[in-house]
Tab-separated table of C-alpha atoms in Angstrom:
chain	number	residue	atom	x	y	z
A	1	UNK	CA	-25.091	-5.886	-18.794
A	2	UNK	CA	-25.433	-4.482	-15.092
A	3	UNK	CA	-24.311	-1.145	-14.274
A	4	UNK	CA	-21.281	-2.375	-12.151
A	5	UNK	CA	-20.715	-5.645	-13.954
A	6	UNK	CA	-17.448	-6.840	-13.607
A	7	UNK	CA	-15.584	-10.369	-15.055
A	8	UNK	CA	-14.181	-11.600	-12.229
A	9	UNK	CA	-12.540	-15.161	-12.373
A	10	UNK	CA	-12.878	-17.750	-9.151
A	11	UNK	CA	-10.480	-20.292	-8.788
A	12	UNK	CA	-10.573	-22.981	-6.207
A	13	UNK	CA	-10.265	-26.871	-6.540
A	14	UNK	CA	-13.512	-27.463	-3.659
A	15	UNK	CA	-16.852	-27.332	-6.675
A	16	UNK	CA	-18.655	-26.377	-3.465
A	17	UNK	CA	-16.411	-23.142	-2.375
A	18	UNK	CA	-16.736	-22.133	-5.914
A	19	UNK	CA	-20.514	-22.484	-6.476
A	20	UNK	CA	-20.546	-20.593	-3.134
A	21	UNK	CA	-18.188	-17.513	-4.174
A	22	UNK	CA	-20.309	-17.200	-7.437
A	23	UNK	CA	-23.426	-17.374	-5.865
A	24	UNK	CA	-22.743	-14.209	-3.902
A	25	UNK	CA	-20.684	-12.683	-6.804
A	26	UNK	CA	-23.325	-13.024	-9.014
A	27	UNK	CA	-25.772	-11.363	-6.828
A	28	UNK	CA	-23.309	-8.390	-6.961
A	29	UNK	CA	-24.282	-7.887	-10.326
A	30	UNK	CA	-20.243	-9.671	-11.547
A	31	UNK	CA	-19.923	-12.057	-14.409
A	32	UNK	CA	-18.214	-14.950	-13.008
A	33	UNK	CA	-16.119	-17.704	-14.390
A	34	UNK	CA	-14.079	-20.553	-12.663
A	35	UNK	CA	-11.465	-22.577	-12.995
A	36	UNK	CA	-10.267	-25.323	-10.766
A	37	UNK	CA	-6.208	-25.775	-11.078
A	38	UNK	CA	-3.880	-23.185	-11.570
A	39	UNK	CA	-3.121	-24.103	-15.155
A	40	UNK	CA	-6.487	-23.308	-16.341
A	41	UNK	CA	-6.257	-20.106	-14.361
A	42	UNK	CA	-3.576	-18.855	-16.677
A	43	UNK	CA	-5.070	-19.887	-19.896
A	44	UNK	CA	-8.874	-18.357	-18.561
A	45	UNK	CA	-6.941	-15.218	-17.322
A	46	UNK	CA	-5.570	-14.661	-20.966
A	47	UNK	CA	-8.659	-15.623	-22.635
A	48	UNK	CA	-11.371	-13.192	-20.602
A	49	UNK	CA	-8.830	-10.459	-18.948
A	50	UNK	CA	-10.333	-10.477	-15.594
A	51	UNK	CA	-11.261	-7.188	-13.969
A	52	UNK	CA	-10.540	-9.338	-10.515
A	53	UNK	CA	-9.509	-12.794	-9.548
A	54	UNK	CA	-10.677	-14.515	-6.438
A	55	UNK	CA	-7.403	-17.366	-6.032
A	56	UNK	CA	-7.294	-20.404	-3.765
A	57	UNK	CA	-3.715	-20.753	-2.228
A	58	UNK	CA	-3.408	-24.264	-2.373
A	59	UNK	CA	-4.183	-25.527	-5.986
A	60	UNK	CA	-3.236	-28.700	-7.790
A	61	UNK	CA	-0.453	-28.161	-10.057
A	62	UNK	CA	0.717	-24.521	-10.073
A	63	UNK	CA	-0.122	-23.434	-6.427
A	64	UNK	CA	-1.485	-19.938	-5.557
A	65	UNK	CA	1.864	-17.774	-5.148
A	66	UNK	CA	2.613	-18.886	-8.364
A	67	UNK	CA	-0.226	-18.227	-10.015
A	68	UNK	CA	-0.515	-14.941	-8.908
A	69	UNK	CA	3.199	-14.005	-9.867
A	70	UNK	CA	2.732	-15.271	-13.536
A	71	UNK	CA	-0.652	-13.072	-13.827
A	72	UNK	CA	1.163	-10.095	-12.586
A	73	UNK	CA	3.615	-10.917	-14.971
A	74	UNK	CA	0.906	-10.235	-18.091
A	75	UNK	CA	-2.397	-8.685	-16.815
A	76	UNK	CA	-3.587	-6.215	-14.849
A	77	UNK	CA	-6.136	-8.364	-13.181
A	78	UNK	CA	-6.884	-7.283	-9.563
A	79	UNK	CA	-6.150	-10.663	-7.094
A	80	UNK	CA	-8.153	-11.422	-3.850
A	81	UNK	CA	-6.416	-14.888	-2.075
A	82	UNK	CA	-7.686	-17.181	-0.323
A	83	UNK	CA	-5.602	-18.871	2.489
A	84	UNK	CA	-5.892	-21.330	5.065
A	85	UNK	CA	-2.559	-20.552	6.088
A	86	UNK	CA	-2.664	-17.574	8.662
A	87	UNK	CA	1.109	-17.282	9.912
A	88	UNK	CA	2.292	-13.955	9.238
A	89	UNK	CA	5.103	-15.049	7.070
A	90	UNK	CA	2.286	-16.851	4.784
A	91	UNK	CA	0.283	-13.943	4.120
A	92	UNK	CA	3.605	-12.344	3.485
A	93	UNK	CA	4.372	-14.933	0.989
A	94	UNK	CA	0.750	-14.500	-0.775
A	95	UNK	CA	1.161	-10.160	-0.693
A	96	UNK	CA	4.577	-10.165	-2.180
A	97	UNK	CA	3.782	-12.660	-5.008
A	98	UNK	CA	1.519	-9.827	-5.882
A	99	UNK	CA	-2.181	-10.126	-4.092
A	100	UNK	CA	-4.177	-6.945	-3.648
A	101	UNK	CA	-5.603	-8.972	-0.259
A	102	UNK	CA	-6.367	-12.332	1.365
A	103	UNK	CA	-9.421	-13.824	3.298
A	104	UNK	CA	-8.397	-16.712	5.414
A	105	UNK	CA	-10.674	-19.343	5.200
A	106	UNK	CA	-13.094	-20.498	6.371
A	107	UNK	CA	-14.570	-17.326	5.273
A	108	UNK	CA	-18.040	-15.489	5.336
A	109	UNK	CA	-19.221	-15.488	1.466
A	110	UNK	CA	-20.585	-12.110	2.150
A	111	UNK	CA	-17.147	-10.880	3.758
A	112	UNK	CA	-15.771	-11.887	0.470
A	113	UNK	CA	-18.088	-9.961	-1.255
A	114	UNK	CA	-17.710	-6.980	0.196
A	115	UNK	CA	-13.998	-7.270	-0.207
A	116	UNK	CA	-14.400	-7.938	-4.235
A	117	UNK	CA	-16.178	-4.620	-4.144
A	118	UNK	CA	-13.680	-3.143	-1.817
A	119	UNK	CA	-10.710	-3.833	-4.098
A	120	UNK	CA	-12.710	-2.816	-7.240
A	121	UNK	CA	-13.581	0.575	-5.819
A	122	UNK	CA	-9.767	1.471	-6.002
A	123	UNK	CA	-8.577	4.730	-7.221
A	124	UNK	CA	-6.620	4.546	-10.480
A	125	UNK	CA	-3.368	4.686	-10.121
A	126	UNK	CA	-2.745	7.609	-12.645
A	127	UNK	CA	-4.647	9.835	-10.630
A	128	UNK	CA	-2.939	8.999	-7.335
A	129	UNK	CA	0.486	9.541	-8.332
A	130	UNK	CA	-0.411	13.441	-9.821
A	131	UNK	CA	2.692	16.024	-8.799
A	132	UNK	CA	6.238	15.212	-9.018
A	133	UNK	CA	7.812	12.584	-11.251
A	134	UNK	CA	10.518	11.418	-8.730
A	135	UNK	CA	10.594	11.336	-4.616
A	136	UNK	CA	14.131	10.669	-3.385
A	137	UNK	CA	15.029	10.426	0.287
A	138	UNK	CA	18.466	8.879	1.334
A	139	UNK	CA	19.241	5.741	-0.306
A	140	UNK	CA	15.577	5.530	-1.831
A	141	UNK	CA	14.161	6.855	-4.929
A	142	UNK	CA	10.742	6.068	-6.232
A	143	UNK	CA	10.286	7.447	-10.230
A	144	UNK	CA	6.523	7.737	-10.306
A	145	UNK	CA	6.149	7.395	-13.965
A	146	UNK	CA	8.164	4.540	-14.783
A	147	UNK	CA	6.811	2.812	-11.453
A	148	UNK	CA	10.448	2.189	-10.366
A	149	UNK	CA	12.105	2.093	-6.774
A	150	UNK	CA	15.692	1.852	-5.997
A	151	UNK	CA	17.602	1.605	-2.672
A	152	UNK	CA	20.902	2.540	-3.123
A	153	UNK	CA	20.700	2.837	-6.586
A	154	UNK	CA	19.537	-0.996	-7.061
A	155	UNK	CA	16.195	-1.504	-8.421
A	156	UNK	CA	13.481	-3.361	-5.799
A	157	UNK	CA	10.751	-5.437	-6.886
A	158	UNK	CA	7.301	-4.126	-5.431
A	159	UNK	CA	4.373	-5.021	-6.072
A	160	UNK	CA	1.391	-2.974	-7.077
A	161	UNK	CA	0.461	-2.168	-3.553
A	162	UNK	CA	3.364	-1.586	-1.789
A	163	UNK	CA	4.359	0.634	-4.855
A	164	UNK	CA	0.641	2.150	-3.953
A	165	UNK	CA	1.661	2.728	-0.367
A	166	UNK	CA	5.346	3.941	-0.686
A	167	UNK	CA	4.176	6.511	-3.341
A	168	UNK	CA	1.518	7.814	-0.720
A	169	UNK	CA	3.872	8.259	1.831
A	170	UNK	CA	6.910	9.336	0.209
A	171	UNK	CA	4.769	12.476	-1.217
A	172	UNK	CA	3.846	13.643	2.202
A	173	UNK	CA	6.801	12.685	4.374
A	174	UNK	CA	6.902	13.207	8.240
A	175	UNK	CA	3.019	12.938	8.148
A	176	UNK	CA	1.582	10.407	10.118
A	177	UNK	CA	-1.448	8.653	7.937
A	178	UNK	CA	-3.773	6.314	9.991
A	179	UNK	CA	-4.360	2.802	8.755
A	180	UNK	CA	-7.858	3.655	7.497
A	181	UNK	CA	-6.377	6.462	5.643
A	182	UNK	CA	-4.112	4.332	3.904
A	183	UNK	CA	-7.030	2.392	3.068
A	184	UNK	CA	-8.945	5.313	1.232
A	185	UNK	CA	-6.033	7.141	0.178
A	186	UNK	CA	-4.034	4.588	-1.152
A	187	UNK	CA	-6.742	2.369	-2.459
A	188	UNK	CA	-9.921	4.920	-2.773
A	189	UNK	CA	-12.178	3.064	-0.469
A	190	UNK	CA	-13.241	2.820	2.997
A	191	UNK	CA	-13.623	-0.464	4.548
A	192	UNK	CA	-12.083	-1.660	8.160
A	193	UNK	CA	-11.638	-5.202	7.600
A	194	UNK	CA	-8.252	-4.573	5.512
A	195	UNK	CA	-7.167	-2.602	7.785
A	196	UNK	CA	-5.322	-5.281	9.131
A	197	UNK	CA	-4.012	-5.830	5.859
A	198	UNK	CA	-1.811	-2.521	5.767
A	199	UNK	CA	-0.033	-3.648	8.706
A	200	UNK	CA	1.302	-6.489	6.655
A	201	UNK	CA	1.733	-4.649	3.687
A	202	UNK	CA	3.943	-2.069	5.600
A	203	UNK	CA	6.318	-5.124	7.339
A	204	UNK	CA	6.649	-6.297	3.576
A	205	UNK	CA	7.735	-3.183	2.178
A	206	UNK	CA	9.777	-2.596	5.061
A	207	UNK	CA	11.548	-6.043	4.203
A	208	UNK	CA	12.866	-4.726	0.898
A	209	UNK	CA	13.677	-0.826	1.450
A	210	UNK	CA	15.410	-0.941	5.147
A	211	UNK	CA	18.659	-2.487	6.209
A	212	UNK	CA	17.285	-4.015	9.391
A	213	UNK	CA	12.845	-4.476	8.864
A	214	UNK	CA	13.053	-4.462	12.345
A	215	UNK	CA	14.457	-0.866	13.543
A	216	UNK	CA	13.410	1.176	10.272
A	217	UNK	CA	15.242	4.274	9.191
A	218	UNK	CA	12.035	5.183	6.588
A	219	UNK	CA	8.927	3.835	7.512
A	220	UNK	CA	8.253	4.229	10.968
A	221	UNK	CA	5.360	2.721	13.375
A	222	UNK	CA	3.634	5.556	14.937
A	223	UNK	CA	1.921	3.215	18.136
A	224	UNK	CA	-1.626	3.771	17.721
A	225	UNK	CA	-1.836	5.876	15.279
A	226	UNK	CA	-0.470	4.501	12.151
A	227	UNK	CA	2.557	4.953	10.055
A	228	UNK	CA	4.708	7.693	8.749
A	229	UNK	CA	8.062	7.879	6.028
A	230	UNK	CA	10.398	10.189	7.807
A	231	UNK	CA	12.236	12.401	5.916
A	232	UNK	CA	14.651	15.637	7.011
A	233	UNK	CA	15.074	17.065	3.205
A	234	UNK	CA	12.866	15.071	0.620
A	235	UNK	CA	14.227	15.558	-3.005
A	236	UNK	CA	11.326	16.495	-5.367
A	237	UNK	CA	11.298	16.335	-9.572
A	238	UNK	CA	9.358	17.603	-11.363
């Protein structure tokens, strides 16, 4: 087995996208298996746990989104999409059904690539959330621990990155993090093409913790900078 082997499952309906992810995949040094609906997905997510799974968006039967929400639902399989959909309220759609990223197609097999390794390189979760067991700022409270936010004492759904991201920024409020620190902070790696991808996990999570996404109270748009959780008296627990 390579050093950095990794099972990584590819799952696109086009036989020539998928011999074409693999190709590159497998020169990574990944073991790579594919499936071609989003039915078989499922049942070859459950059968080889995935490390990662690179997802088509439109898929016979069970699309995508779907797909995605079911595997968060029972695995802790990292997901790239693919999308060749590229309104923002479509890559919106793909990030809150639980993606790690998208690549829009068409797409450069070796921007893929480096993505896959990109997302792999990410810093366990565990060791990002070390300190205090609970942040609390107005109406929102994030219990590190039991990986649960509530706004105004009702839980939100987030998913694993926007937990990621709140988390980072709730345990240093008023500090203003550039994008490509979120990047490596948030995700333990260092790579400028997801970038971009922070801004729209940021308008997501500010979709679900502020009254009005588009005047925050919380997380606040510092114009070329980056981004910052303001906060007058944060309430630590230890």
């Amino acid at each position: 087995m390579a050093k950095n082997q990794n099972t990584i499952l590819v799952v696109d309906d086009d036989p020539k996208t998928v011999r074409l992810v693999q190709l590159y995949l497998e020169r990574d040094g990944h073991l790579v298996h594919t499936a071609e609906s989003g039915t078989a997905a499922l049942e070859r997510a459950r059968e080889l746990e995935p490390d990662l799974v690179v997802l088509d968006l439109m898929l016979p039967g069970l699309d995508g989104i779907e797909v995605c929400r079911r595997l968060r639902e029972e695995s802790n399989a990292l997901v790239v999409m693919l999308t060749a959909r590229t309104t923002e309220q479509d890559k919106l759609a793909g990030l809150d059904g639980g993606a790690d990223d998208y690549v829009v197609k068409p797409f450069s097999p070796r921007e893929l690539a480096a993505r896959v390794r990109a997302v792999l390189r990410r810093v366990p979760l565990e060791m990002m959330l070390r300190g205090p067991r609970m942040l609390r700022h107005g109406g929102v409270s994030i219990e590190l621990e039991r990986r649960r936010v509530a706004v105004n004492e009702t839980e939100v759904h987030l998913t694993p990155v926007e937990f990621r991201l709140l988390a980072l920024l709730m345990k240093d409020p008023n500090r203003v993090f550039t994008r490509a620190q979120l990047v490596e902070r948030a995700f333990g790696y260092d790579y400028d093409g997801l970038e971009r991808t922070i801004d729209v996990h940021i308008l997501n999570l500010r979709r679900k913790i502020e009254v009005d996404a588009t005047r925050p109270q919380y997380i606040k748009t510092v114009y070329g900078v980056g981004y910052t959780f303001t906060a007058e008296q944060p309430y630590r627990s230890r």
